[in-house]
Short mmCIF file of N, CA, C and O in Angstrom, two decimals:
data_model
loop_
_atom_site.label_atom_id
_atom_site.label_comp_id
_atom_site.label_asym_id
_atom_site.label_seq_id
_atom_site.Cartn_x
_atom_site.Cartn_y
_atom_site.Cartn_z
N VAL A 1 7.62 -62.41 -2.71
CA VAL A 1 8.64 -61.41 -3.73
C VAL A 1 9.26 -60.63 -2.68
O VAL A 1 8.42 -60.15 -1.57
N GLN A 2 10.76 -60.11 -2.71
CA GLN A 2 11.12 -59.77 -1.88
C GLN A 2 11.37 -58.09 -2.47
O GLN A 2 11.59 -57.93 -3.44
N ARG A 3 11.15 -57.10 -1.63
CA ARG A 3 11.21 -55.75 -2.21
C ARG A 3 12.97 -55.43 -1.73
O ARG A 3 13.36 -55.59 -0.93
N THR A 4 12.80 -54.59 -2.56
CA THR A 4 14.54 -53.80 -2.46
C THR A 4 14.50 -52.88 -1.99
O THR A 4 13.25 -52.12 -1.72
N ILE A 5 15.41 -51.87 -1.50
CA ILE A 5 15.32 -50.57 -0.60
C ILE A 5 15.04 -49.80 -2.18
O ILE A 5 14.42 -48.92 -1.81
N ALA A 6 15.29 -49.89 -3.38
CA ALA A 6 15.16 -49.41 -4.50
C ALA A 6 13.28 -49.03 -4.60
O ALA A 6 12.98 -48.17 -4.90
N SER A 7 12.60 -50.15 -4.65
CA SER A 7 11.45 -50.21 -5.13
C SER A 7 10.84 -49.70 -3.81
O SER A 7 9.67 -49.42 -3.90
N ALA A 8 11.33 -50.22 -2.74
CA ALA A 8 10.35 -49.52 -1.59
C ALA A 8 10.61 -48.16 -1.16
O ALA A 8 9.83 -47.42 -0.30
N MET A 9 11.65 -47.13 -2.08
CA MET A 9 11.85 -46.13 -2.31
C MET A 9 10.82 -44.93 -2.33
O MET A 9 10.02 -43.97 -1.51
N PRO A 10 10.09 -45.31 -3.21
CA PRO A 10 8.64 -44.31 -3.83
C PRO A 10 7.84 -44.41 -2.76
O PRO A 10 7.32 -43.26 -2.50
N LEU A 11 7.55 -45.67 -1.98
CA LEU A 11 6.61 -45.60 -1.08
C LEU A 11 6.74 -44.90 0.44
O LEU A 11 5.84 -44.16 0.79
N PHE A 12 8.01 -44.84 0.40
CA PHE A 12 8.38 -44.25 1.84
C PHE A 12 8.48 -42.44 1.35
O PHE A 12 8.15 -41.87 2.21
N VAL A 13 8.80 -42.32 -0.12
CA VAL A 13 8.53 -40.59 -0.17
C VAL A 13 7.11 -40.64 -0.27
O VAL A 13 6.60 -39.37 0.12
N LEU A 14 5.80 -41.05 -0.90
CA LEU A 14 4.40 -40.86 -0.92
C LEU A 14 3.83 -40.98 0.67
O LEU A 14 3.00 -39.88 0.95
N ALA A 15 4.68 -41.73 1.83
CA ALA A 15 3.96 -41.60 2.87
C ALA A 15 4.55 -40.38 3.67
O ALA A 15 3.75 -39.65 4.47
N ILE A 16 5.62 -39.85 3.39
CA ILE A 16 6.23 -38.45 4.00
C ILE A 16 5.31 -37.27 3.31
O ILE A 16 4.86 -36.20 3.98
N ALA A 17 5.17 -37.41 1.94
CA ALA A 17 4.58 -36.25 1.11
C ALA A 17 3.13 -36.05 1.79
O ALA A 17 2.78 -35.12 1.98
N ALA A 18 2.38 -37.43 2.18
CA ALA A 18 1.07 -37.61 2.45
C ALA A 18 0.99 -36.72 3.93
O ALA A 18 0.18 -36.25 4.10
N ALA A 19 1.59 -37.11 4.74
CA ALA A 19 2.01 -36.38 6.12
C ALA A 19 2.08 -34.95 6.16
O ALA A 19 1.38 -34.13 6.65
N PHE A 20 2.52 -34.62 5.19
CA PHE A 20 3.08 -32.73 4.56
C PHE A 20 1.67 -32.08 4.12
O PHE A 20 1.40 -31.12 4.65
N VAL A 21 0.94 -32.94 3.18
CA VAL A 21 -0.04 -32.60 2.54
C VAL A 21 -1.33 -32.32 3.77
O VAL A 21 -2.19 -31.68 3.85
N THR A 22 -1.53 -33.41 4.67
CA THR A 22 -2.82 -33.26 5.30
C THR A 22 -2.91 -32.30 6.38
O THR A 22 -1.51 -31.96 7.27
N PRO A 23 -3.85 -31.43 6.64
CA PRO A 23 -3.67 -30.07 7.24
C PRO A 23 -3.75 -30.81 8.81
O PRO A 23 -4.55 -31.76 9.31
N LEU A 24 -2.93 -30.22 9.68
CA LEU A 24 -3.11 -30.31 10.81
C LEU A 24 -4.20 -29.32 11.49
O LEU A 24 -3.65 -28.26 11.56
N PRO A 25 -4.88 -29.43 12.63
CA PRO A 25 -5.68 -28.48 13.58
C PRO A 25 -4.92 -27.75 14.68
O PRO A 25 -3.59 -28.43 14.96
N ARG A 26 -4.87 -26.39 14.60
CA ARG A 26 -3.91 -25.73 15.78
C ARG A 26 -4.94 -26.14 16.83
O ARG A 26 -5.53 -26.86 17.50
N LEU A 27 -3.46 -26.39 17.93
CA LEU A 27 -3.51 -26.87 19.32
C LEU A 27 -4.55 -25.76 20.35
O LEU A 27 -4.16 -24.76 20.07
N GLY A 28 -5.49 -26.84 20.28
CA GLY A 28 -6.54 -25.66 21.50
C GLY A 28 -7.12 -25.14 20.82
O GLY A 28 -8.14 -24.14 21.38
N VAL A 29 -7.20 -25.03 19.59
CA VAL A 29 -8.42 -24.05 18.27
C VAL A 29 -8.74 -25.16 17.48
O VAL A 29 -8.22 -25.63 16.82
N SER A 30 -10.30 -24.99 17.68
CA SER A 30 -10.98 -26.15 16.66
C SER A 30 -10.96 -25.50 15.07
O SER A 30 -10.96 -24.57 15.18
N LEU A 31 -10.90 -26.53 14.43
CA LEU A 31 -10.80 -26.31 13.25
C LEU A 31 -11.89 -25.28 12.46
O LEU A 31 -11.69 -24.30 11.90
N ALA A 32 -12.87 -25.52 13.26
CA ALA A 32 -14.18 -24.67 12.59
C ALA A 32 -14.33 -23.41 13.35
O ALA A 32 -14.62 -22.46 12.60
N ALA A 33 -13.49 -23.02 14.46
CA ALA A 33 -13.71 -21.90 14.94
C ALA A 33 -12.49 -21.16 14.06
O ALA A 33 -12.75 -19.64 14.38
N SER A 34 -11.70 -21.99 13.77
CA SER A 34 -10.21 -21.26 12.82
C SER A 34 -10.76 -20.41 11.93
O SER A 34 -10.02 -19.46 11.18
N GLN A 35 -12.00 -21.05 10.89
CA GLN A 35 -11.89 -20.68 9.71
C GLN A 35 -13.22 -19.68 9.99
O GLN A 35 -13.47 -19.36 8.73
N ALA A 36 -14.07 -19.66 10.97
CA ALA A 36 -15.39 -18.65 10.80
C ALA A 36 -15.01 -16.79 10.78
O ALA A 36 -15.54 -16.13 10.29
N GLU A 37 -14.17 -16.86 11.67
CA GLU A 37 -13.77 -15.10 11.48
C GLU A 37 -12.65 -15.16 10.59
O GLU A 37 -11.81 -15.49 10.04
N PRO A 38 -13.13 -13.69 9.57
CA PRO A 38 -12.46 -13.57 8.34
C PRO A 38 -10.69 -12.57 9.26
O PRO A 38 -11.44 -11.68 10.47
N PRO A 39 -10.08 -12.50 8.85
CA PRO A 39 -9.05 -11.76 9.12
C PRO A 39 -9.11 -10.56 8.88
O PRO A 39 -9.69 -9.75 8.24
N GLN A 40 -9.41 -9.43 10.11
CA GLN A 40 -9.54 -7.92 10.19
C GLN A 40 -8.06 -7.47 9.62
O GLN A 40 -6.74 -7.79 9.69
N MET A 41 -8.68 -6.18 8.69
CA MET A 41 -7.42 -5.69 8.29
C MET A 41 -7.61 -4.24 8.65
O MET A 41 -8.61 -3.64 8.55
N LEU A 42 -6.30 -3.53 8.85
CA LEU A 42 -6.07 -2.32 8.92
C LEU A 42 -6.92 -1.12 8.09
O LEU A 42 -7.62 -0.27 8.52
N PHE A 43 -6.28 -1.26 7.16
CA PHE A 43 -6.68 -0.51 5.78
C PHE A 43 -7.09 -1.28 4.73
O PHE A 43 -6.41 -2.04 4.04
N GLY A 44 -8.27 -1.58 4.47
CA GLY A 44 -9.18 -2.64 3.31
C GLY A 44 -9.02 -1.70 1.99
O GLY A 44 -8.66 -0.59 2.10
N PRO A 45 -9.41 -2.64 0.97
CA PRO A 45 -9.76 -2.06 -0.08
C PRO A 45 -10.86 -1.25 -0.02
O PRO A 45 -11.04 -0.04 -0.55
N LYS A 46 -11.79 -0.95 1.30
CA LYS A 46 -12.93 -0.21 1.16
C LYS A 46 -12.82 0.50 2.37
O LYS A 46 -13.70 0.46 2.87
N GLY A 47 -11.51 1.54 2.01
CA GLY A 47 -11.54 2.42 3.39
C GLY A 47 -12.51 3.74 2.87
O GLY A 47 -13.50 3.44 1.99
N ASP A 48 -13.12 4.15 3.81
CA ASP A 48 -13.94 5.14 3.73
C ASP A 48 -13.69 6.21 2.72
O ASP A 48 -12.38 6.76 2.79
N PRO A 49 -14.47 7.07 2.14
CA PRO A 49 -14.38 7.68 1.03
C PRO A 49 -13.77 9.27 1.92
O PRO A 49 -14.16 9.57 2.80
N VAL A 50 -12.62 9.91 0.87
CA VAL A 50 -12.47 11.10 1.52
C VAL A 50 -12.25 12.04 0.47
O VAL A 50 -11.69 11.97 -0.67
N ALA A 51 -12.40 13.12 0.81
CA ALA A 51 -12.84 14.31 0.20
C ALA A 51 -11.38 14.76 -0.10
O ALA A 51 -10.82 15.54 0.97
N VAL A 52 -10.56 15.17 -1.37
CA VAL A 52 -9.72 15.71 -1.28
C VAL A 52 -9.29 17.11 -2.27
O VAL A 52 -9.88 17.29 -3.03
N GLU A 53 -9.02 18.16 -1.50
CA GLU A 53 -8.93 19.46 -2.27
C GLU A 53 -7.34 19.94 -2.58
O GLU A 53 -6.84 20.03 -1.50
N LEU A 54 -6.87 19.54 -3.76
CA LEU A 54 -5.70 19.83 -4.18
C LEU A 54 -5.58 20.77 -4.73
O LEU A 54 -6.07 21.47 -5.50
N LYS A 55 -4.56 21.88 -4.03
CA LYS A 55 -4.35 22.85 -4.63
C LYS A 55 -2.93 22.80 -5.42
O LYS A 55 -2.05 22.47 -4.65
N THR A 56 -2.87 22.99 -6.58
CA THR A 56 -2.03 23.19 -7.61
C THR A 56 -1.35 24.60 -8.41
O THR A 56 -2.03 25.21 -7.69
N MET A 57 -0.48 24.40 -8.77
CA MET A 57 0.05 25.84 -9.45
C MET A 57 -1.05 26.12 -10.69
O MET A 57 -0.99 27.49 -10.66
N ASN A 58 -2.00 25.06 -10.95
CA ASN A 58 -2.98 25.55 -11.81
C ASN A 58 -4.10 25.89 -11.37
O ASN A 58 -5.37 26.06 -12.02
N GLY A 59 -4.46 26.17 -9.93
CA GLY A 59 -5.56 26.26 -9.26
C GLY A 59 -6.39 25.08 -8.45
O GLY A 59 -5.05 24.20 -8.37
N VAL A 60 -7.13 25.34 -8.17
CA VAL A 60 -7.70 24.00 -6.80
C VAL A 60 -8.88 23.12 -7.72
O VAL A 60 -9.64 23.11 -8.58
N LYS A 61 -8.47 22.02 -7.50
CA LYS A 61 -9.03 20.48 -7.82
C LYS A 61 -9.48 19.81 -6.83
O LYS A 61 -8.93 19.77 -5.41
N SER A 62 -10.89 19.19 -7.18
CA SER A 62 -11.22 18.65 -6.03
C SER A 62 -11.38 17.12 -6.47
O SER A 62 -11.76 16.81 -7.64
N VAL A 63 -10.57 15.79 -6.24
CA VAL A 63 -10.85 14.65 -6.26
C VAL A 63 -10.93 13.68 -4.84
O VAL A 63 -11.36 14.08 -3.48
N LYS A 64 -11.17 12.72 -5.22
CA LYS A 64 -11.92 11.77 -4.21
C LYS A 64 -10.47 10.36 -4.12
O LYS A 64 -9.87 10.18 -4.86
N GLY A 65 -10.44 9.88 -2.92
CA GLY A 65 -9.84 8.69 -2.55
C GLY A 65 -9.90 8.24 -1.35
O GLY A 65 -11.52 8.14 -0.98
N ARG A 66 -9.57 7.64 -1.02
CA ARG A 66 -9.76 6.03 0.40
C ARG A 66 -8.91 6.78 1.44
O ARG A 66 -7.85 6.59 1.37
N ALA A 67 -9.28 6.29 2.51
CA ALA A 67 -8.41 6.49 4.15
C ALA A 67 -7.91 5.17 4.04
O ALA A 67 -8.04 4.41 3.62
N GLY A 68 -6.30 5.42 4.06
CA GLY A 68 -5.73 4.46 4.30
C GLY A 68 -4.61 4.25 2.99
O GLY A 68 -3.70 3.29 2.37
N GLY A 69 -5.74 4.99 1.70
CA GLY A 69 -4.58 4.94 0.02
C GLY A 69 -3.60 5.70 0.29
O GLY A 69 -3.46 6.48 0.67
N LYS A 70 -2.54 5.25 -0.62
CA LYS A 70 -1.71 5.72 -0.94
C LYS A 70 -1.98 7.28 -1.60
O LYS A 70 -2.96 7.54 -2.74
N MET A 71 -1.19 8.29 -0.73
CA MET A 71 -1.61 9.70 -1.05
C MET A 71 -0.95 9.99 -2.53
O MET A 71 -1.77 10.58 -3.42
N ILE A 72 -0.27 9.63 -3.23
CA ILE A 72 0.48 9.23 -4.49
C ILE A 72 -0.97 9.39 -5.76
O ILE A 72 -0.53 10.00 -6.44
N ASP A 73 -1.41 8.42 -5.37
CA ASP A 73 -2.70 8.16 -5.91
C ASP A 73 -3.17 9.12 -6.37
O ASP A 73 -4.20 9.05 -7.75
N VAL A 74 -4.26 9.93 -5.59
CA VAL A 74 -4.75 11.06 -5.70
C VAL A 74 -3.98 12.45 -6.23
O VAL A 74 -4.96 13.21 -6.70
N MET A 75 -2.58 12.33 -6.29
CA MET A 75 -2.26 13.84 -7.00
C MET A 75 -2.82 13.68 -8.14
O MET A 75 -2.47 14.93 -8.50
N GLY A 76 -2.51 12.65 -8.86
CA GLY A 76 -3.02 12.84 -10.44
C GLY A 76 -2.41 13.78 -11.19
O GLY A 76 -1.14 13.95 -11.52
N ALA A 77 -2.45 15.00 -11.83
CA ALA A 77 -2.64 16.09 -12.92
C ALA A 77 -2.10 16.96 -11.89
O ALA A 77 -1.97 18.12 -12.22
N SER A 78 -1.22 16.62 -11.00
CA SER A 78 -0.64 17.96 -9.96
C SER A 78 0.38 18.49 -10.36
O SER A 78 0.62 19.39 -9.76
N GLY A 79 1.17 17.44 -11.18
CA GLY A 79 2.72 17.85 -11.46
C GLY A 79 3.63 17.28 -10.49
O GLY A 79 4.77 17.07 -11.09
N LEU A 80 3.27 16.28 -9.83
CA LEU A 80 4.18 16.25 -8.90
C LEU A 80 5.06 14.47 -9.50
O LEU A 80 4.56 13.91 -10.60
N LYS A 81 6.12 14.78 -9.12
CA LYS A 81 7.12 13.45 -9.43
C LYS A 81 7.49 12.91 -8.26
O LYS A 81 7.57 13.58 -7.10
N PHE A 82 7.46 11.50 -8.54
CA PHE A 82 8.55 10.89 -7.18
C PHE A 82 9.29 10.02 -7.54
O PHE A 82 8.80 9.08 -8.74
N GLY A 83 10.32 10.40 -7.00
CA GLY A 83 11.68 9.39 -8.04
C GLY A 83 12.16 8.34 -7.02
O GLY A 83 12.31 7.38 -7.69
N CYS A 84 12.18 8.61 -5.87
CA CYS A 84 13.13 7.50 -5.12
C CYS A 84 11.73 6.11 -4.56
O CYS A 84 12.07 5.17 -4.06
N LYS A 85 10.73 6.72 -4.39
CA LYS A 85 9.66 6.14 -3.78
C LYS A 85 9.86 5.27 -2.50
O LYS A 85 8.92 4.36 -2.04
N SER A 86 10.71 6.14 -2.05
CA SER A 86 10.96 5.63 -0.34
C SER A 86 11.00 6.65 0.61
O SER A 86 11.22 6.73 1.67
N GLY A 87 10.71 8.19 0.02
CA GLY A 87 10.32 8.77 0.81
C GLY A 87 11.41 10.27 1.12
O GLY A 87 11.68 10.97 1.82
N GLU A 88 12.74 9.55 0.16
CA GLU A 88 14.19 10.12 1.05
C GLU A 88 14.66 11.55 -0.12
O GLU A 88 15.10 12.54 0.42
N CYS A 89 14.00 11.62 -1.33
CA CYS A 89 14.29 12.52 -2.19
C CYS A 89 13.84 13.92 -1.90
O CYS A 89 14.39 15.17 -2.40
N GLY A 90 12.62 13.63 -1.79
CA GLY A 90 11.70 15.48 -1.62
C GLY A 90 11.03 15.58 -2.39
O GLY A 90 10.35 17.12 -2.16
N THR A 91 11.13 15.13 -4.09
CA THR A 91 10.72 15.47 -4.90
C THR A 91 8.96 15.83 -4.61
O THR A 91 8.03 15.86 -5.63
N CYS A 92 8.38 14.49 -4.09
CA CYS A 92 7.10 14.50 -3.88
C CYS A 92 6.32 15.09 -2.82
O CYS A 92 5.27 14.69 -2.08
N GLU A 93 7.07 16.12 -1.91
CA GLU A 93 6.59 16.77 -1.00
C GLU A 93 5.49 17.59 -1.30
O GLU A 93 5.22 18.11 -1.94
N ALA A 94 4.45 17.90 -0.06
CA ALA A 94 3.39 18.51 -0.41
C ALA A 94 3.01 18.68 0.95
O ALA A 94 3.52 18.45 2.26
N LYS A 95 1.80 19.57 1.12
CA LYS A 95 1.70 20.16 2.48
C LYS A 95 -0.05 19.43 2.75
O LYS A 95 -0.70 19.77 1.81
N LEU A 96 -0.14 18.43 3.81
CA LEU A 96 -1.54 17.59 4.05
C LEU A 96 -2.18 18.43 4.73
O LEU A 96 -1.52 18.37 6.28
N ASP A 97 -2.57 19.69 5.28
CA ASP A 97 -3.91 20.10 6.20
C ASP A 97 -2.17 20.99 7.18
O ASP A 97 -2.35 21.12 8.16
N GLY A 98 -1.39 21.25 6.43
CA GLY A 98 0.01 22.53 6.62
C GLY A 98 0.89 21.58 7.34
O GLY A 98 2.36 22.75 7.78
N ARG A 99 0.92 20.25 7.19
CA ARG A 99 1.96 19.73 7.67
C ARG A 99 3.01 18.91 6.01
O ARG A 99 1.85 18.71 5.31
N VAL A 100 3.92 19.39 6.17
CA VAL A 100 5.24 18.63 5.28
C VAL A 100 5.18 17.23 5.08
O VAL A 100 5.75 16.75 6.10
N VAL A 101 4.54 16.81 4.06
CA VAL A 101 4.50 15.43 4.03
C VAL A 101 5.52 14.32 2.32
O VAL A 101 5.06 15.19 1.60
N ARG A 102 5.62 13.52 2.54
CA ARG A 102 6.52 12.78 1.11
C ARG A 102 5.38 11.91 0.89
O ARG A 102 4.79 10.99 1.47
N THR A 103 4.68 12.87 -0.39
CA THR A 103 3.26 11.83 -0.71
C THR A 103 3.42 10.28 -1.64
O THR A 103 2.58 9.77 -1.55
N CYS A 104 5.02 10.09 -1.76
CA CYS A 104 5.23 8.62 -2.20
C CYS A 104 4.81 7.65 -1.27
O CYS A 104 4.66 6.29 -1.54
N VAL A 105 4.94 8.00 0.39
CA VAL A 105 4.76 6.82 0.88
C VAL A 105 3.72 7.36 2.29
O VAL A 105 3.60 6.53 2.97
N ALA A 106 3.26 8.18 2.19
CA ALA A 106 2.10 9.07 2.91
C ALA A 106 0.87 8.27 2.23
O ALA A 106 0.50 7.46 1.40
N LYS A 107 0.01 7.70 3.69
CA LYS A 107 -1.45 7.74 3.26
C LYS A 107 -2.29 8.34 3.40
O LYS A 107 -2.24 9.51 4.30
N LEU A 108 -3.44 8.54 2.68
CA LEU A 108 -4.75 9.31 3.49
C LEU A 108 -5.20 9.15 4.54
O LEU A 108 -5.43 7.89 5.13
N PRO A 109 -5.19 10.21 5.19
CA PRO A 109 -5.87 10.13 6.91
C PRO A 109 -7.25 9.69 6.84
O PRO A 109 -8.32 9.86 5.75
N ASN A 110 -7.99 9.15 7.52
CA ASN A 110 -9.27 9.19 7.83
C ASN A 110 -10.01 10.06 8.19
O ASN A 110 -10.88 10.19 9.39
N LYS A 111 -9.81 10.89 7.61
CA LYS A 111 -10.98 12.24 7.53
C LYS A 111 -12.02 12.52 6.42
O LYS A 111 -12.03 11.79 5.24
N PRO A 112 -13.08 13.29 6.79
CA PRO A 112 -14.01 13.66 5.66
C PRO A 112 -13.29 14.16 4.49
O PRO A 112 -13.65 13.97 3.23
N THR A 113 -12.56 15.14 5.14
CA THR A 113 -12.31 16.10 3.90
C THR A 113 -10.51 16.43 4.13
O THR A 113 -10.14 16.60 5.50
N VAL A 114 -9.56 16.74 3.34
CA VAL A 114 -8.45 17.26 3.70
C VAL A 114 -7.75 17.90 2.84
O VAL A 114 -8.57 17.89 1.55
N LYS A 115 -7.14 18.89 3.00
CA LYS A 115 -6.45 19.72 1.78
C LYS A 115 -5.01 19.38 1.35
O LYS A 115 -3.95 19.51 2.42
N ILE A 116 -4.74 19.41 0.32
CA ILE A 116 -3.03 18.85 -0.11
C ILE A 116 -2.71 20.09 -0.80
O ILE A 116 -3.59 20.87 -2.04
N ASP A 117 -1.56 20.67 -0.07
CA ASP A 117 -1.03 21.97 -0.93
C ASP A 117 0.29 21.78 -1.40
O ASP A 117 1.25 21.16 -1.05
N VAL A 118 0.31 21.57 -3.09
CA VAL A 118 1.61 21.53 -3.86
C VAL A 118 2.34 22.70 -4.20
O VAL A 118 3.44 22.18 -4.69
N THR A 119 1.58 24.35 -4.24
CA THR A 119 2.21 25.16 -4.31
C THR A 119 3.74 25.43 -4.30
O THR A 119 4.60 26.38 -4.60
N GLN A 120 4.02 25.07 -2.86
CA GLN A 120 5.55 24.87 -2.10
C GLN A 120 6.18 23.96 -2.41
O GLN A 120 7.72 24.38 -1.76
N ASN A 121 6.20 23.24 -3.30
CA ASN A 121 7.09 21.85 -3.69
C ASN A 121 8.44 23.04 -4.44
O ASN A 121 8.11 23.54 -5.89
N LYS A 122 9.72 22.44 -4.22
CA LYS A 122 10.50 23.35 -4.74
C LYS A 122 11.06 22.83 -6.37
O LYS A 122 11.30 23.59 -6.95
N VAL A 123 10.51 21.46 -6.17
CA VAL A 123 10.85 21.17 -7.63
C VAL A 123 9.88 21.62 -8.41
O VAL A 123 10.34 22.17 -9.75
N LEU A 124 8.84 21.74 -8.02
CA LEU A 124 7.57 22.33 -9.20
C LEU A 124 7.96 23.93 -9.26
O LEU A 124 7.61 24.26 -10.66
N LYS A 125 8.55 24.45 -8.09
CA LYS A 125 8.79 25.94 -8.63
C LYS A 125 9.77 26.31 -9.65
O LYS A 125 9.72 27.04 -10.28
N SER A 126 10.98 25.22 -9.65
CA SER A 126 11.96 25.71 -10.14
C SER A 126 11.85 24.74 -11.97
O SER A 126 12.07 25.66 -12.52
N ARG A 127 10.51 24.07 -12.12
CA ARG A 127 9.94 23.74 -13.09
C ARG A 127 9.46 24.88 -13.90
O ARG A 127 9.64 25.11 -14.95
N ARG A 128 8.67 25.51 -13.11
CA ARG A 128 7.51 26.68 -13.51
C ARG A 128 8.63 27.64 -14.02
O ARG A 128 8.14 28.51 -14.88
N SER A 129 9.70 27.78 -13.26
CA SER A 129 10.51 29.13 -13.64
C SER A 129 11.75 29.04 -14.53
O SER A 129 12.09 30.04 -15.13
N SER A 130 12.00 27.64 -14.71
CA SER A 130 12.84 27.48 -15.94
C SER A 130 12.31 27.55 -17.70
O SER A 130 11.00 27.54 -17.69
N ASN A 131 13.20 27.72 -18.51
CA ASN A 131 12.81 27.83 -19.89
C ASN A 131 12.59 26.79 -20.42
O ASN A 131 13.12 26.85 -21.54
N PHE A 132 12.52 25.42 -20.13
CA PHE A 132 12.32 24.44 -20.89
C PHE A 132 11.77 24.47 -21.92
O PHE A 132 10.39 24.37 -21.58
#
């Protein structure tokens, strides 16, 4: 029985697919050694706990966060809004241990305790003094 090109095509496609599906070991590294070590993460989901003292217009609040986590996540009921989500507009400005940071892009530092002050934020001040 002669095979035509059309009937041999599926076999050729299967052979190519099998070649790409079969994992190839990396050169110079054994397969067992490459799977033994998990990848290291700079800031994992289990960062060190950070106690945050949050000074808002309504008083001081104590909240908890994780080192390397997003700072905007611990801001909670501080009243801060973030509009651009890229640190350009300044509506989320706060002072982290005396330094002005944009909380939408900043990460919590790896310290046991940090102080965040949002009372100097211009947007919060203007909303507080307006008659809306």
